[in-house]
Structure formats: C-alpha cells, structure tokens
mmCIF file of C-alpha atoms in Angstrom:
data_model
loop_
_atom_site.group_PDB
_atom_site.id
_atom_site.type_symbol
_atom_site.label_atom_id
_atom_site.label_comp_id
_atom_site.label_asym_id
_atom_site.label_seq_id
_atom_site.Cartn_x
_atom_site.Cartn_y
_atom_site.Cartn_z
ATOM 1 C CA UNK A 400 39.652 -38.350 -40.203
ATOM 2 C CA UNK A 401 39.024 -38.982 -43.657
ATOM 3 C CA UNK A 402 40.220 -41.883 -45.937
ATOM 4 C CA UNK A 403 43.550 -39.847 -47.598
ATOM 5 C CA UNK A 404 44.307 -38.897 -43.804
ATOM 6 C CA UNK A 405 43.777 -42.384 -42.398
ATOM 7 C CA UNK A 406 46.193 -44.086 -45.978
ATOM 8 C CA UNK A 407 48.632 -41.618 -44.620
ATOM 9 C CA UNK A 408 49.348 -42.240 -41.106
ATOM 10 C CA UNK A 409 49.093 -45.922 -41.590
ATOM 11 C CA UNK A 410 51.804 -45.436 -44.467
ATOM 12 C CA UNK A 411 53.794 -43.353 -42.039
ATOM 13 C CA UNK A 412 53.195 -45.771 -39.418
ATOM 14 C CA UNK A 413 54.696 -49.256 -41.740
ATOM 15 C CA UNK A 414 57.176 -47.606 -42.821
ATOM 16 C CA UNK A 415 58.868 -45.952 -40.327
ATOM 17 C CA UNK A 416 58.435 -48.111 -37.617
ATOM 18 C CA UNK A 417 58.383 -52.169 -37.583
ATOM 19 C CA UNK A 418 55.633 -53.961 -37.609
ATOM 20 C CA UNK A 419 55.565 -54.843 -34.270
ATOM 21 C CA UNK A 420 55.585 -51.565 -33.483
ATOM 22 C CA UNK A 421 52.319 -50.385 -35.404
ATOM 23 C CA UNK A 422 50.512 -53.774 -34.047
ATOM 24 C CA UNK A 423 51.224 -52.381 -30.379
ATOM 25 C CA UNK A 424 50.061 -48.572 -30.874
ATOM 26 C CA UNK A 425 46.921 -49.971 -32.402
ATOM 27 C CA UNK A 426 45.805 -51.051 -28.503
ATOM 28 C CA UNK A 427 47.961 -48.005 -27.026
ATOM 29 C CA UNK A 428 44.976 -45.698 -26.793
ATOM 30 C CA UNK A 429 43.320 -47.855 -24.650
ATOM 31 C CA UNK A 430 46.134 -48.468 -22.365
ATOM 32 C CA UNK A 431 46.992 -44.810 -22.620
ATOM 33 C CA UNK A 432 43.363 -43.680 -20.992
ATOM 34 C CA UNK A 433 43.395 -45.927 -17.723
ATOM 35 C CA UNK A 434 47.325 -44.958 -17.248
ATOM 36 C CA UNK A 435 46.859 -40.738 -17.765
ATOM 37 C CA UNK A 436 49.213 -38.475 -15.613
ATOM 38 C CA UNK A 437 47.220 -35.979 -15.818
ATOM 39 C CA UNK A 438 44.657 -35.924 -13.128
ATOM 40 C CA UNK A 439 40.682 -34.491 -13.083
ATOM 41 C CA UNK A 440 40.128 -31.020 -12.373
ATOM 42 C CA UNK A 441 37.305 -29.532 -10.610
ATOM 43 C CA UNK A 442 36.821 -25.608 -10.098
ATOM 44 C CA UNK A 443 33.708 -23.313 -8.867
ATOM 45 C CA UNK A 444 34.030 -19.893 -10.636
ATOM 46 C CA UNK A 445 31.375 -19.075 -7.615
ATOM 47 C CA UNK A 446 33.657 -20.157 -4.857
ATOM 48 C CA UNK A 447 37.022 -19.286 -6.002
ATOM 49 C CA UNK A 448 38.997 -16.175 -5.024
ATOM 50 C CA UNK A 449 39.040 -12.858 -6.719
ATOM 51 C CA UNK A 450 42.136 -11.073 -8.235
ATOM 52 C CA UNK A 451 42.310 -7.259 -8.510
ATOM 53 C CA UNK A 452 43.749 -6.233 -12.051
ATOM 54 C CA UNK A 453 43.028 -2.223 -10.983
ATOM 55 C CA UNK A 454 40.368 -0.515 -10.131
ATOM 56 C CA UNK A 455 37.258 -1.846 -11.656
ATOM 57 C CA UNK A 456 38.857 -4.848 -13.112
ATOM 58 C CA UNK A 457 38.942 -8.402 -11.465
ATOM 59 C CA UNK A 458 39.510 -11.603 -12.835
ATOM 60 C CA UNK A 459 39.070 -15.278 -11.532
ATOM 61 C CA UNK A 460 41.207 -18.019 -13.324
ATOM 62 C CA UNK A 461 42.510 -21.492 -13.456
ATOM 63 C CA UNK A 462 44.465 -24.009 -16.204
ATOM 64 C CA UNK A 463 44.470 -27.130 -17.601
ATOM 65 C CA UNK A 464 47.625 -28.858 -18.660
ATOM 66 C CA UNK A 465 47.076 -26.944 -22.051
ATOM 67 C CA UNK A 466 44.474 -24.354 -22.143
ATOM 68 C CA UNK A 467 43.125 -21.845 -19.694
ATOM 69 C CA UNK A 468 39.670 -20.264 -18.441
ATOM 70 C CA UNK A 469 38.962 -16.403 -16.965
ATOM 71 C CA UNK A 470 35.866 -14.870 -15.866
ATOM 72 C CA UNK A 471 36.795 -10.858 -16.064
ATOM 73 C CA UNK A 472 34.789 -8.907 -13.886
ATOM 74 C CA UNK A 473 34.669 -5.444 -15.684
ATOM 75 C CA UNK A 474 32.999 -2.417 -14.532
ATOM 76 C CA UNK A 475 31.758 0.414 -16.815
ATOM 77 C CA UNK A 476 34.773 2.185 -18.383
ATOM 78 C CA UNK A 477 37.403 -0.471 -17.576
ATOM 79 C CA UNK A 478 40.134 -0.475 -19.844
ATOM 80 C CA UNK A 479 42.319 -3.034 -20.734
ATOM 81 C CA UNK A 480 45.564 -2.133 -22.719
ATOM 82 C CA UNK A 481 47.084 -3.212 -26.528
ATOM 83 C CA UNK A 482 48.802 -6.411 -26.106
ATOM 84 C CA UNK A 483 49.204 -9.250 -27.726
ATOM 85 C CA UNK A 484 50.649 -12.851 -26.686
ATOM 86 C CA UNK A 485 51.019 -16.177 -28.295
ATOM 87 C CA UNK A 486 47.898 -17.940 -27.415
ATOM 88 C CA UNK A 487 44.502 -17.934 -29.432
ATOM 89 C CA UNK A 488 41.887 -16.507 -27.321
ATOM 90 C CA UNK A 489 38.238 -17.223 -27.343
ATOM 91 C CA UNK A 490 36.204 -14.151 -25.601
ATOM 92 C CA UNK A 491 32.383 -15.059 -24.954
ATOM 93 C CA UNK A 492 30.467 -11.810 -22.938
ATOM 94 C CA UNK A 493 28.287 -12.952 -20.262
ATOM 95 C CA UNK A 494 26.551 -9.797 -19.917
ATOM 96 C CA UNK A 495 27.528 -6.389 -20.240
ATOM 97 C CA UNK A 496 28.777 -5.227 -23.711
ATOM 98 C CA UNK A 497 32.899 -4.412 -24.647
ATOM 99 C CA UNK A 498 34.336 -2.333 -27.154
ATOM 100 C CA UNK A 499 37.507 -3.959 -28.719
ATOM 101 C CA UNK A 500 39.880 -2.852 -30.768
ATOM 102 C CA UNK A 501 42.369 -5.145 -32.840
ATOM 103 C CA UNK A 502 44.102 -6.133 -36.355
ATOM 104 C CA UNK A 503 40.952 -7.172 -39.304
ATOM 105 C CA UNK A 504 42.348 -8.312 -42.578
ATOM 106 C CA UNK A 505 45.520 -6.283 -41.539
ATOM 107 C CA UNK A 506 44.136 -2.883 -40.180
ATOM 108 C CA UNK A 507 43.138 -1.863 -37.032
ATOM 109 C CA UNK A 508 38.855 -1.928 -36.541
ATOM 110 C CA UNK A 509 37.071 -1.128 -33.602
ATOM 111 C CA UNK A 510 34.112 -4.226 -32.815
ATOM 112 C CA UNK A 511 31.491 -4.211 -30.094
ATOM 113 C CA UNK A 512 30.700 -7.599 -29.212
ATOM 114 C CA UNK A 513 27.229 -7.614 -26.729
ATOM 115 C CA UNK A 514 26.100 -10.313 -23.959
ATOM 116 C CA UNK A 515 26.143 -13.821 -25.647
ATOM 117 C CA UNK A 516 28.588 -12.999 -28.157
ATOM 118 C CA UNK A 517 31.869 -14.027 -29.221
ATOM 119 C CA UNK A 518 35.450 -13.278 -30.514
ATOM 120 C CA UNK A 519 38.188 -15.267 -31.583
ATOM 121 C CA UNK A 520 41.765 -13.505 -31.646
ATOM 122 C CA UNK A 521 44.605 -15.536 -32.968
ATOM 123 C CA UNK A 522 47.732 -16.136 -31.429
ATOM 124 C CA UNK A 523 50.069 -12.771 -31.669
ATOM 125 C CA UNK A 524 46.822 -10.588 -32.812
ATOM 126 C CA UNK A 525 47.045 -7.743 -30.977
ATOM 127 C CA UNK A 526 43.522 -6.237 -29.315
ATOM 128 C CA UNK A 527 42.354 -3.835 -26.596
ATOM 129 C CA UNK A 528 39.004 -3.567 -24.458
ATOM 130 C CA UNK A 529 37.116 -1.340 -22.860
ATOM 131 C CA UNK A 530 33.646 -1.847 -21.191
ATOM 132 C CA UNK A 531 30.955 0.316 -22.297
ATOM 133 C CA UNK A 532 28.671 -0.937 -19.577
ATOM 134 C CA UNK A 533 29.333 -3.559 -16.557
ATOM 135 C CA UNK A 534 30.493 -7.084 -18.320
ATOM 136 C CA UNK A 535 31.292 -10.228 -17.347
ATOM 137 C CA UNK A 536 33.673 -11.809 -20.053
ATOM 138 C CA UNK A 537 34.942 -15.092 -20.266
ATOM 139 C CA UNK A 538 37.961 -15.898 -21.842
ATOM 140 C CA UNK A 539 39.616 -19.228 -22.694
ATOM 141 C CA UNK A 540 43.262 -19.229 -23.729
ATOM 142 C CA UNK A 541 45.567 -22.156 -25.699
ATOM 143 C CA UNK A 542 48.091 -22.823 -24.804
ATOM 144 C CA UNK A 543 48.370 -21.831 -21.153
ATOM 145 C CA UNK A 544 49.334 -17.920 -20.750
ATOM 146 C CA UNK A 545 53.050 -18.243 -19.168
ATOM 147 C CA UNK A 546 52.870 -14.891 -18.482
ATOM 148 C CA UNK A 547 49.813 -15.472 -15.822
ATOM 149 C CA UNK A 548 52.028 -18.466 -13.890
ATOM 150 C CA UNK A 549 53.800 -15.944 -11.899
ATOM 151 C CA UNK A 550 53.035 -13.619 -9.398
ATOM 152 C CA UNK A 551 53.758 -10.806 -11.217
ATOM 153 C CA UNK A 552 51.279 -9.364 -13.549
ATOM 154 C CA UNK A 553 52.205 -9.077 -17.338
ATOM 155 C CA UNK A 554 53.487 -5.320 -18.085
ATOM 156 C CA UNK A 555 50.024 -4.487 -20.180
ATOM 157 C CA UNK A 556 47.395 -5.364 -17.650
ATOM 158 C CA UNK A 557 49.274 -3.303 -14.844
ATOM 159 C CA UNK A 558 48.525 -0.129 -17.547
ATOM 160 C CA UNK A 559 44.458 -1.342 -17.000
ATOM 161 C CA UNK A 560 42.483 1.267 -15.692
#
C-alpha cells in the first residue's frame, strides 16, 4: 500500500470512528487470524470423483469460500457453448491445445491458447471452446460460480458436445 493509500485509510479511520476504536483494529488482524471461521481445505484432483458434462467432456471441481478450481477433461472436438457469467475466469491448459472464441476490444476474435498457456476472461465476457486436440484445462473462477452449487447443470454446458 503506498503512502497516499496508507494517509487515507488512517484519515478514514480518525474520523469516522473514535479513537478507541482505531487503537483496537490496529491489533484486530492478529486476533482475527487465530479466531477464522473459515476452516483449511484439502483436495486431491487425483482422488476426487469425475463429473460427466457430455460426451467427451468431464470436469473435477471444488470451492473456497470465494473462488473456485476445475480441471476439464476435454477430448478432441469437445465443444463447450457461448456463455458468459459474472465471475473472472483464469484458464491455464495443461496439455492439449483449445480454440476459444470471445469479445477483444469489443469484437468477437477467435484465440488458440496451447499447453502452458493462459487466458483471463472478465466477469460477463462472453467466450466459447472447443478442443482441437485432447486438453486438460484448468480453470479458476472468483467469486464462486452459483450456478455450479446445484445439481443441475447451467443451461450452456448441457448444449456441450
């Protein structure tokens, strides 16, 4: 945080709150870390159960309290729809290589992004994949998808092929 930053939450801090008040939340981080609700995850991508998206498309996934992680499991020609949703999304290929298509300084372009590569879509930009060759894509989502909480699987990836 830089010096402008730091004159600015302390100002915020005096003068909308007493003094008291700013002398406590100077210690509150530290009584804030040994008090968390949340509680330590631990997953294994290796040992965790497989979903079927459609034929040729899988996907293993679990979430945080505010981001999520997927490992897609694409075979050659998988397709997965336009959509868009309201969560940036960070796509890093494993292996394999994925032809996307999505919104570039406002029209649509077609990228291929190759094992050890990766995308960045904004929240609400739309995109589409296919797989030109088997790929293993990892994708991490923020906030958590809603859509993925239940059961039911969002309207675009029951059009996946």
């Amino acid at each position: 945080m830089n010096n402008i930053s730091k004159i600015k939450v302390f100002g915020f801090l005096l003068f909308g709150t007493s003094f008291f008040t700013v002398c406590s939340a100077q210690t509150a981080p530290q009584k804030e870390a040994l008090t968390s609700k949340s509680e330590v995850q631990h997953f294994d991508f290796d040992n965790m159960k497989s979903e079927t998206i459609s034929e040729g498309i899988s996907r293993k996934w679990f979430h945080g309290d505010k981001g999520q992680m997927t490992i897609f499991n694409l075979d050659k020609d998988a397709h997965i729809p336009w959509h868009k949703h309201p969560n940036e999304q960070i796509t890093y290929i494993l292996s394999g290589k994925v032809k996307i298509k999505t919104i570039i300084n406002s029209k649509e372009e077609f990228v291929i992004v190759s094992a050890g590569e990766v995308i960045v879509f904004p929240e609400n930009v739309p995109h589409e994949f296919w797989a030109l060759e088997k790929t293993v894509d990892l994708d991490v989502h923020v906030p958590v998808r809603q859509d993925w909480l239940s059961k039911e699987l969002p309207e675009y990836l029951k059009k996946s092929k």
